[in-house]
Amino acid sequence: MRYIPHTNEEIQAMLKSVGLRSVEELFSSIPESLLLQKPLKLPPPLDEQTLLGQLESIAARNHTLPMNRSFLGGGVYRHYIPSTVSDLIRRSEFLTPYTPYQPEIAQGTLQLMFEFQTMVSEIYGMEVANSSLYDGSTALSEAILMAIRIGKNRKTVLLPESIHPEYTQVAKTILKSFDEHFVTLPITKEGTIERSSLNDYLNPDLACCVIPYPNFFGIVEDVRDIVEKIHQAGGLVIFSVTEPLSLGLFESPGALGADIVCGEGQSLGLSPSFGGPFAGFFATKQTFLRQMPGRLCGMTTDNKGKPGFVLTLSTREQHIRREKATSNICTNQALCATQITLYLTLLGKEGFKKLAQLNWQRTEYAKQKLSAIPGVTLPFPTSTTFNEFVIQLPKNADVVLKDLRIKNFDGGISLDHWYPNLDNAVLVNVTEWNGKEDMDAFANALKGSIQ
Amino acid sequence: MSTPGTTGLVLEEGLSFAQSVKGRIGYSLPPSGVPENDPTAKLPKTLLRKTPATLPEISEVDTVRHFVRLSQQNYCKDVGLFPLGSCTMKYNPRITEEVSKIPGFANAHPLAMPEATQGSLQLIHELQQYLAEISGMDFVTCWPSAGSHGELTGMLMVRAYQTSKGNPRKKVIIPDSAHGTNPASAAICQYEVVTISSNKDGILTAEAVAGVMDEEVAALMVTNPNTLGIFEENIQEICDVVHKKGGLVYCDGANLNALLGIVKLGDAGVDLLHFNLHKTFSTPHGGGGPGAGPVGIKKKLEPFLPNPVIVKENSVYKLENRPQSIGRMKAYFGNFGMLVRAYTYIREFGPEGLRKISEMAVLNANYIRKALMGTYHLAYSRPSLHESVFSDKLQKDHGIKTLDIAKRLMDFGYHPPTIYFPLIVHGSLMIEPTESEPKDSLDQFIEAMKLIAKECEEKPDFVKAAPHTTFRGRLDEVKAAKELKLRWNP
């Protein structure tokens, strides 16, 4: 029991000083009928060496392929994580402090929250950002809740089919007890939002329209016309960004007229980790600041006039407003946000741009290479994409993907269980992990698998 | 006296943005390796970004120094006692960090085929079973990302259950001692919150619950042990009262650290309960997350579990979407990295070890309670478990408030306890040492607390001006809220 320091002598001495004879007496306030008489039915304790071995053998049941042999994306991206990031994030001073409610001894965490807020605002092109939410999917739900609060009696929420399907599912779960109505906007043959479908909803009931940017198929579209229509009808525009690296190359949501921008931060320095923990990004215009959920760090001074940071605007939060709070969220993803801040500090202004360009260039190559395989087509051939695109196969996607696995490739994500109309379609992701040789080898393997 | 300190060498460190020098780089990127393809020439101009994001331009060395210097401004669990009531800040074993970085876990993509991620699914499935055994619940879902997300998941399940019985109902009963997230979570599910008071002993009575219980109440949300550290000894009767009128009992499991191997709340009649894995099962707090908030439920709530549900068939793990499910709570799966840490922690301790955790956590809390009784006012005299609540009542006459005591503690090298919570105790100081503190650490803390009490009498102005030895003095929170500065501007 190496994490419990007490010796038997100490236990006896402590019991004596509290006036008890046995450890059991510590629990005298619990009704006897509830006290367990038998030990819990759990596996026996393990020493560190055996424990590590057991965990390694469970991990080995995951057949994780090397990053450069994988082409999986879909909102979770395999970007290279510099050693500096993996090393510094393990410092105790980042790992083991509490939420910085006592600012005098938490300036490190607080300053990094402030830097994080600045970086998210800059990347999104927005005025203010919070210091993170759980992840991209719950951040979208919070954004919709916020839009409904701002819109008061407006209830219509427009969700294009091209949003990450699991994000849509989460929003529908979390907002289930509201009487808003979700409208699914269809997509065009090019995988973009069908503009004409908007017209029926441009009325005083419109609360918001969500714009996936890039969308689930990796497509980046110019949405200025949609933003204008929504604004004219008095609704809000929410951008949902699953791959923030795209904003190193493409116009920021703020410049396109977004009112709220939310999304996932995983691709900026966090490992895929089977889907979590990640960090939700969330930003808005100054006007809507007080309706924004989540933690905020603000700059101030101490009693000697030195600059410092504190958590602020907590009057919107659950620990003060209880059932009237803007959200029930109690914390942020501070450690993940710190890791992202580290990553972005290293990349800097130029690196962020160049990495985005590199991802785009390699993806264009892969797109060309794969679509040149006889039988493989691009269902959305003219759309602009970032580091992800859809290919259509001449035979069942799951069968092909399984065959590719035998050849040690994770070939992408089969789309048909989300989009039955996209028969045999696969979402392929390319990042800086996938070099030319990897892409060539993948194309060869795919050629074999569809024959 | 010697205490672990925060008064060592601490370096001033400005914002990274302010250190930016055009042309400095901290990154290294591979060459594209593919035929040259200039995006600015190929892409439509309207889609290209016009103003790049202003991120700092600093070297790797400067980045390392920036982060290391900032890290040194933080007080953390690994330097000393962190006696935060209800937050359970215990020591975090190194092995739990190590295992979460095993490539098979860290690199597992959530959208890979289930055949390729059997290890992750096995770990989650087994952890769900362990948590069910620990709490006396029938099923556990590991998907919620935090305690508050677990509460929301639980309340959505309450709503789905009640709706399936013909009426979602309108109200949720919550004691005045509850965490602020409880009423907020109930409100997001469109429930009206009915507040109920604890009695003079700091606990709920079945009579008080019966007084507000009717057929429009969907659930009672209770914390046990409650936020005063006291076991709700009437829990079984309370569950009976609620069940008789068709309501459900939700238990906030924030204080489970007191009950491992001692009591299973499921046996007391609780229908839903969330676990704060980052508290009881030792995920480092990270300065405010990430956490994980699995929810345990009784069989009658099984159809409503969030999707997808992991099922084991002939030693193969599969994902199942169920028709009556509340739906999906988060994209992909839970905060898997946190689940790996909790699983590892449980496996290291085993059944007797888990019980020992609670025994020592309660012993430590009572040791401090006994030692400080009389020096500080003890809010409730009922026996308490893993934490106890004091107040500033005995120091008030010298013009000293709880906040001053908390700030002065920093000068002695301690993170202050939880203050001004629970709201039902005026000027509360809630102390929870956890099991990982040795006796001498507790003795030092007690000595510091006693010294401060003496200072309150002898030099109150000095205490009111604390902290004196920290990197920053008392920070102006009013100014921060009034002159909002939430980001650096170029």
Coordinates of N, CA, C and O in Angstrom, one line a residue, chain B residues 26-104:
Chain B
G26 N 10.2 27.8 -33.3 CA 10.3 26.8 -32.3 C 9.9 25.4 -32.9 O 9.8 24.4 -32.2
Y27 N 9.6 25.5 -34.2 CA 9.1 24.2 -34.8 C 10.0 23.7 -35.8 O 11.0 24.3 -36.2
S28 N 9.8 22.4 -36.2 CA 10.6 21.8 -37.3 C 9.6 21.0 -38.1 O 8.9 20.1 -37.5
L29 N 9.5 21.2 -39.4 CA 8.5 20.5 -40.2 C 9.2 19.7 -41.3 O 10.2 20.2 -41.8
P30 N 8.7 18.6 -41.6 CA 9.3 17.8 -42.7 C 9.0 18.5 -44.1 O 8.0 19.2 -44.2
P31 N 9.9 18.3 -45.1 CA 9.6 18.9 -46.4 C 8.3 18.2 -47.0 O 8.0 17.0 -46.6
S32 N 7.6 18.8 -47.8 CA 6.3 18.2 -48.3 C 6.6 16.9 -49.0 O 5.8 16.0 -48.9
G33 N 7.7 16.8 -49.8 CA 8.0 15.6 -50.5 C 7.2 15.2 -51.6 O 7.3 14.2 -52.3
V34 N 6.2 16.1 -51.9 CA 5.3 15.8 -53.1 C 5.5 17.0 -54.1 O 6.1 18.0 -53.7
P35 N 5.2 16.8 -55.3 CA 5.4 17.8 -56.3 C 4.9 19.2 -55.8 O 3.8 19.2 -55.2
E36 N 5.6 20.2 -56.0 CA 5.3 21.5 -55.5 C 3.8 21.9 -55.9 O 3.4 21.7 -57.0
N37 N 3.2 22.4 -55.0 CA 1.8 22.7 -55.1 C 1.5 23.9 -54.2 O 1.3 23.7 -53.0
D38 N 1.4 25.1 -54.8 CA 1.3 26.3 -54.0 C -0.2 26.6 -53.7 O -0.9 26.9 -54.6
P39 N -0.6 26.4 -52.5 CA -2.0 26.6 -52.2 C -2.5 28.0 -52.5 O -3.7 28.2 -53.0
T40 N -1.7 29.0 -52.4 CA -2.1 30.4 -52.6 C -2.4 30.6 -54.1 O -3.2 31.5 -54.5
A41 N -1.8 29.8 -55.0 CA -2.0 29.9 -56.4 C -3.2 29.0 -56.8 O -4.0 29.3 -57.7
K42 N -3.4 27.9 -56.1 CA -4.4 26.9 -56.5 C -5.8 27.2 -55.9 O -6.8 26.8 -56.5
L43 N -5.8 27.7 -54.7 CA -7.1 27.9 -54.1 C -7.8 29.2 -54.4 O -7.2 30.2 -54.7
P44 N -9.2 29.1 -54.4 CA -9.9 30.4 -54.7 C -9.5 31.4 -53.6 O -9.5 31.1 -52.4
K45 N -9.3 32.6 -54.1 CA -8.8 33.7 -53.2 C -9.8 34.0 -52.1 O -9.4 34.3 -51.0
T46 N -11.1 33.8 -52.4 CA -12.1 34.1 -51.3 C -12.0 33.2 -50.1 O -12.5 33.5 -49.1
L47 N -11.4 32.0 -50.4 CA -11.3 31.0 -49.3 C -10.0 31.2 -48.4 O -10.0 30.7 -47.3
L48 N -9.1 31.9 -49.0 CA -7.8 32.0 -48.3 C -7.8 33.0 -47.1 O -8.5 34.0 -47.2
R49 N -7.1 32.7 -46.1 CA -7.1 33.5 -44.9 C -6.3 34.8 -45.2 O -5.2 34.8 -45.8
K50 N -6.8 36.0 -44.8 CA -6.2 37.2 -45.1 C -5.2 37.7 -44.0 O -4.1 38.0 -44.2
T51 N -5.8 37.6 -42.8 CA -4.9 38.0 -41.6 C -4.5 36.8 -40.8 O -5.4 36.1 -40.3
P52 N -3.3 36.5 -40.8 CA -2.9 35.2 -40.1 C -3.1 35.4 -38.6 O -3.1 36.6 -38.1
A53 N -3.3 34.3 -37.9 CA -3.5 34.3 -36.4 C -2.2 34.8 -35.8 O -1.1 34.3 -36.1
T54 N -2.3 35.8 -34.9 CA -1.0 36.3 -34.3 C -0.7 35.4 -33.1 O -1.1 35.5 -32.0
L55 N 0.2 34.4 -33.5 CA 0.7 33.5 -32.4 C 2.1 34.0 -32.1 O 2.7 34.6 -33.0
P56 N 2.6 33.7 -30.9 CA 4.0 34.1 -30.6 C 5.0 33.5 -31.5 O 4.9 32.4 -31.9
E57 N 6.1 34.3 -31.8 CA 7.2 33.7 -32.6 C 8.4 33.7 -31.6 O 9.1 34.7 -31.4
I58 N 8.6 32.5 -31.0 CA 9.7 32.4 -30.0 C 10.4 31.1 -30.2 O 9.8 30.1 -30.8
S59 N 11.6 31.0 -29.8 CA 12.4 29.8 -30.1 C 12.0 28.6 -29.1 O 11.2 28.8 -28.2
E60 N 12.5 27.4 -29.4 CA 12.2 26.3 -28.5 C 12.7 26.6 -27.1 O 12.1 26.3 -26.1
V61 N 14.0 27.1 -27.0 CA 14.5 27.3 -25.7 C 13.7 28.3 -24.9 O 13.4 28.1 -23.7
D62 N 13.3 29.4 -25.5 CA 12.4 30.4 -24.9 C 11.1 29.8 -24.5 O 10.5 30.1 -23.4
T63 N 10.5 28.9 -25.3 CA 9.3 28.2 -25.0 C 9.4 27.4 -23.7 O 8.6 27.4 -22.8
V64 N 10.5 26.6 -23.7 CA 10.7 25.8 -22.5 C 10.8 26.6 -21.3 O 10.2 26.3 -20.3
R65 N 11.6 27.7 -21.4 CA 11.8 28.5 -20.2 C 10.5 29.2 -19.8 O 10.2 29.3 -18.6
H66 N 9.7 29.6 -20.8 CA 8.4 30.2 -20.5 C 7.5 29.3 -19.7 O 7.0 29.7 -18.6
F67 N 7.4 28.1 -20.1 CA 6.6 27.1 -19.5 C 7.1 26.7 -18.1 O 6.4 26.5 -17.1
V68 N 8.4 26.5 -18.0 CA 9.0 26.0 -16.8 C 8.9 27.2 -15.7 O 8.5 26.9 -14.6
R69 N 9.1 28.4 -16.1 CA 9.0 29.5 -15.2 C 7.5 29.6 -14.7 O 7.3 29.8 -13.5
L70 N 6.6 29.5 -15.7 CA 5.2 29.6 -15.3 C 4.8 28.4 -14.3 O 4.1 28.6 -13.4
S71 N 5.4 27.3 -14.6 CA 5.0 26.1 -13.8 C 5.4 26.4 -12.3 O 4.8 26.0 -11.4
Q72 N 6.5 27.1 -12.2 CA 7.1 27.4 -10.8 C 6.2 28.3 -10.0 O 6.4 28.5 -8.8
Q73 N 5.3 29.0 -10.7 CA 4.4 29.9 -10.0 C 3.2 29.2 -9.4 O 2.3 29.8 -8.8
N74 N 3.1 27.9 -9.7 CA 1.9 27.1 -9.3 C 2.2 26.3 -8.0 O 3.3 25.7 -7.9
Y75 N 1.3 26.3 -7.1 CA 1.3 25.4 -6.0 C 0.6 24.1 -6.5 O -0.4 24.2 -7.1
C76 N 1.2 22.9 -6.2 CA 0.6 21.7 -6.7 C 0.6 20.6 -5.6 O 1.4 20.7 -4.6
K77 N -0.1 19.6 -5.8 CA -0.2 18.5 -4.9 C 1.1 17.9 -4.6 O 1.4 17.4 -3.5
D78 N 2.0 17.9 -5.6 CA 3.3 17.2 -5.4 C 4.3 18.0 -4.6 O 5.3 17.6 -4.3
V79 N 3.9 19.3 -4.2 CA 4.8 20.0 -3.2 C 4.2 19.9 -1.8 O 5.0 20.1 -0.9
G80 N 3.0 19.6 -1.6 CA 2.5 19.5 -0.3 C 1.0 19.3 -0.1 O 0.3 19.1 -1.1
L81 N 0.6 19.5 1.1 CA -0.8 19.2 1.5 C -1.8 20.1 0.7 O -1.5 21.3 0.5
F82 N -2.9 19.6 0.3 CA -3.9 20.3 -0.5 C -5.3 20.0 0.1 O -6.0 19.2 -0.4
P83 N -5.6 20.6 1.3 CA -6.7 20.1 2.1 C -8.1 20.6 1.6 O -8.9 21.1 2.4
L84 N -8.4 20.4 0.3 CA -9.6 21.0 -0.2 C -10.8 20.1 0.0 O -10.9 19.0 -0.6
G85 N -11.7 20.5 0.9 CA -12.9 19.7 1.2 C -13.7 19.5 0.0 O -13.8 20.3 -0.9
S86 N -14.2 18.3 -0.1 CA -15.1 17.9 -1.2 C -14.4 17.7 -2.6 O -15.0 17.3 -3.6
C87 N -13.1 18.1 -2.6 CA -12.4 18.0 -3.9 C -11.4 16.9 -4.0 O -10.9 16.5 -5.0
T88 N -11.1 16.3 -2.8 CA -10.3 15.1 -2.7 C -9.0 15.2 -3.6 O -8.9 14.6 -4.6
M89 N -8.1 16.0 -3.1 CA -6.8 16.2 -3.8 C -5.8 15.2 -3.1 O -5.1 15.6 -2.2
K90 N -5.8 14.0 -3.7 CA -4.8 13.0 -3.1 C -3.6 12.9 -4.0 O -3.6 13.5 -5.1
Y91 N -2.6 12.2 -3.5 CA -1.4 12.0 -4.3 C -1.7 11.2 -5.5 O -2.5 10.3 -5.5
N92 N -1.1 11.5 -6.6 CA -1.3 10.8 -7.9 C -0.2 9.9 -8.3 O 0.9 10.4 -8.6
P93 N -0.4 8.6 -8.2 CA 0.7 7.7 -8.5 C 1.2 7.9 -9.9 O 0.5 8.2 -10.8
R94 N 2.6 7.8 -10.0 CA 3.2 8.0 -11.3 C 2.8 6.9 -12.3 O 2.8 7.2 -13.5
I95 N 2.6 5.7 -11.8 CA 2.3 4.6 -12.8 C 1.0 5.0 -13.6 O 1.0 4.6 -14.8
T96 N 0.1 5.7 -13.0 CA -1.2 5.9 -13.7 C -0.9 6.8 -14.9 O -1.6 6.7 -16.0
E97 N 0.1 7.7 -14.8 CA 0.5 8.6 -15.9 C 1.2 7.7 -17.0 O 0.9 7.8 -18.2
E98 N 2.1 6.9 -16.5 CA 2.9 6.1 -17.4 C 1.9 5.2 -18.3 O 2.1 5.2 -19.5
V99 N 1.0 4.5 -17.7 CA 0.2 3.6 -18.5 C -0.7 4.4 -19.5 O -1.0 3.8 -20.6
S100 N -1.1 5.6 -19.2 CA -2.0 6.3 -20.1 C -1.2 6.7 -21.4 O -1.8 7.0 -22.4
K101 N 0.1 6.6 -21.3 CA 1.0 7.0 -22.4 C 1.4 5.8 -23.3 O 2.1 5.9 -24.3
I102 N 1.0 4.6 -22.8 CA 1.3 3.4 -23.6 C 0.8 3.6 -25.1 O -0.4 3.9 -25.2
P103 N 1.7 3.4 -26.1 CA 1.2 3.8 -27.4 C -0.1 3.1 -27.9 O -0.9 3.7 -28.5
G104 N -0.3 1.9 -27.4 CA -1.5 1.1 -27.8 C -2.8 1.9 -27.3 O -3.8 1.8 -27.9

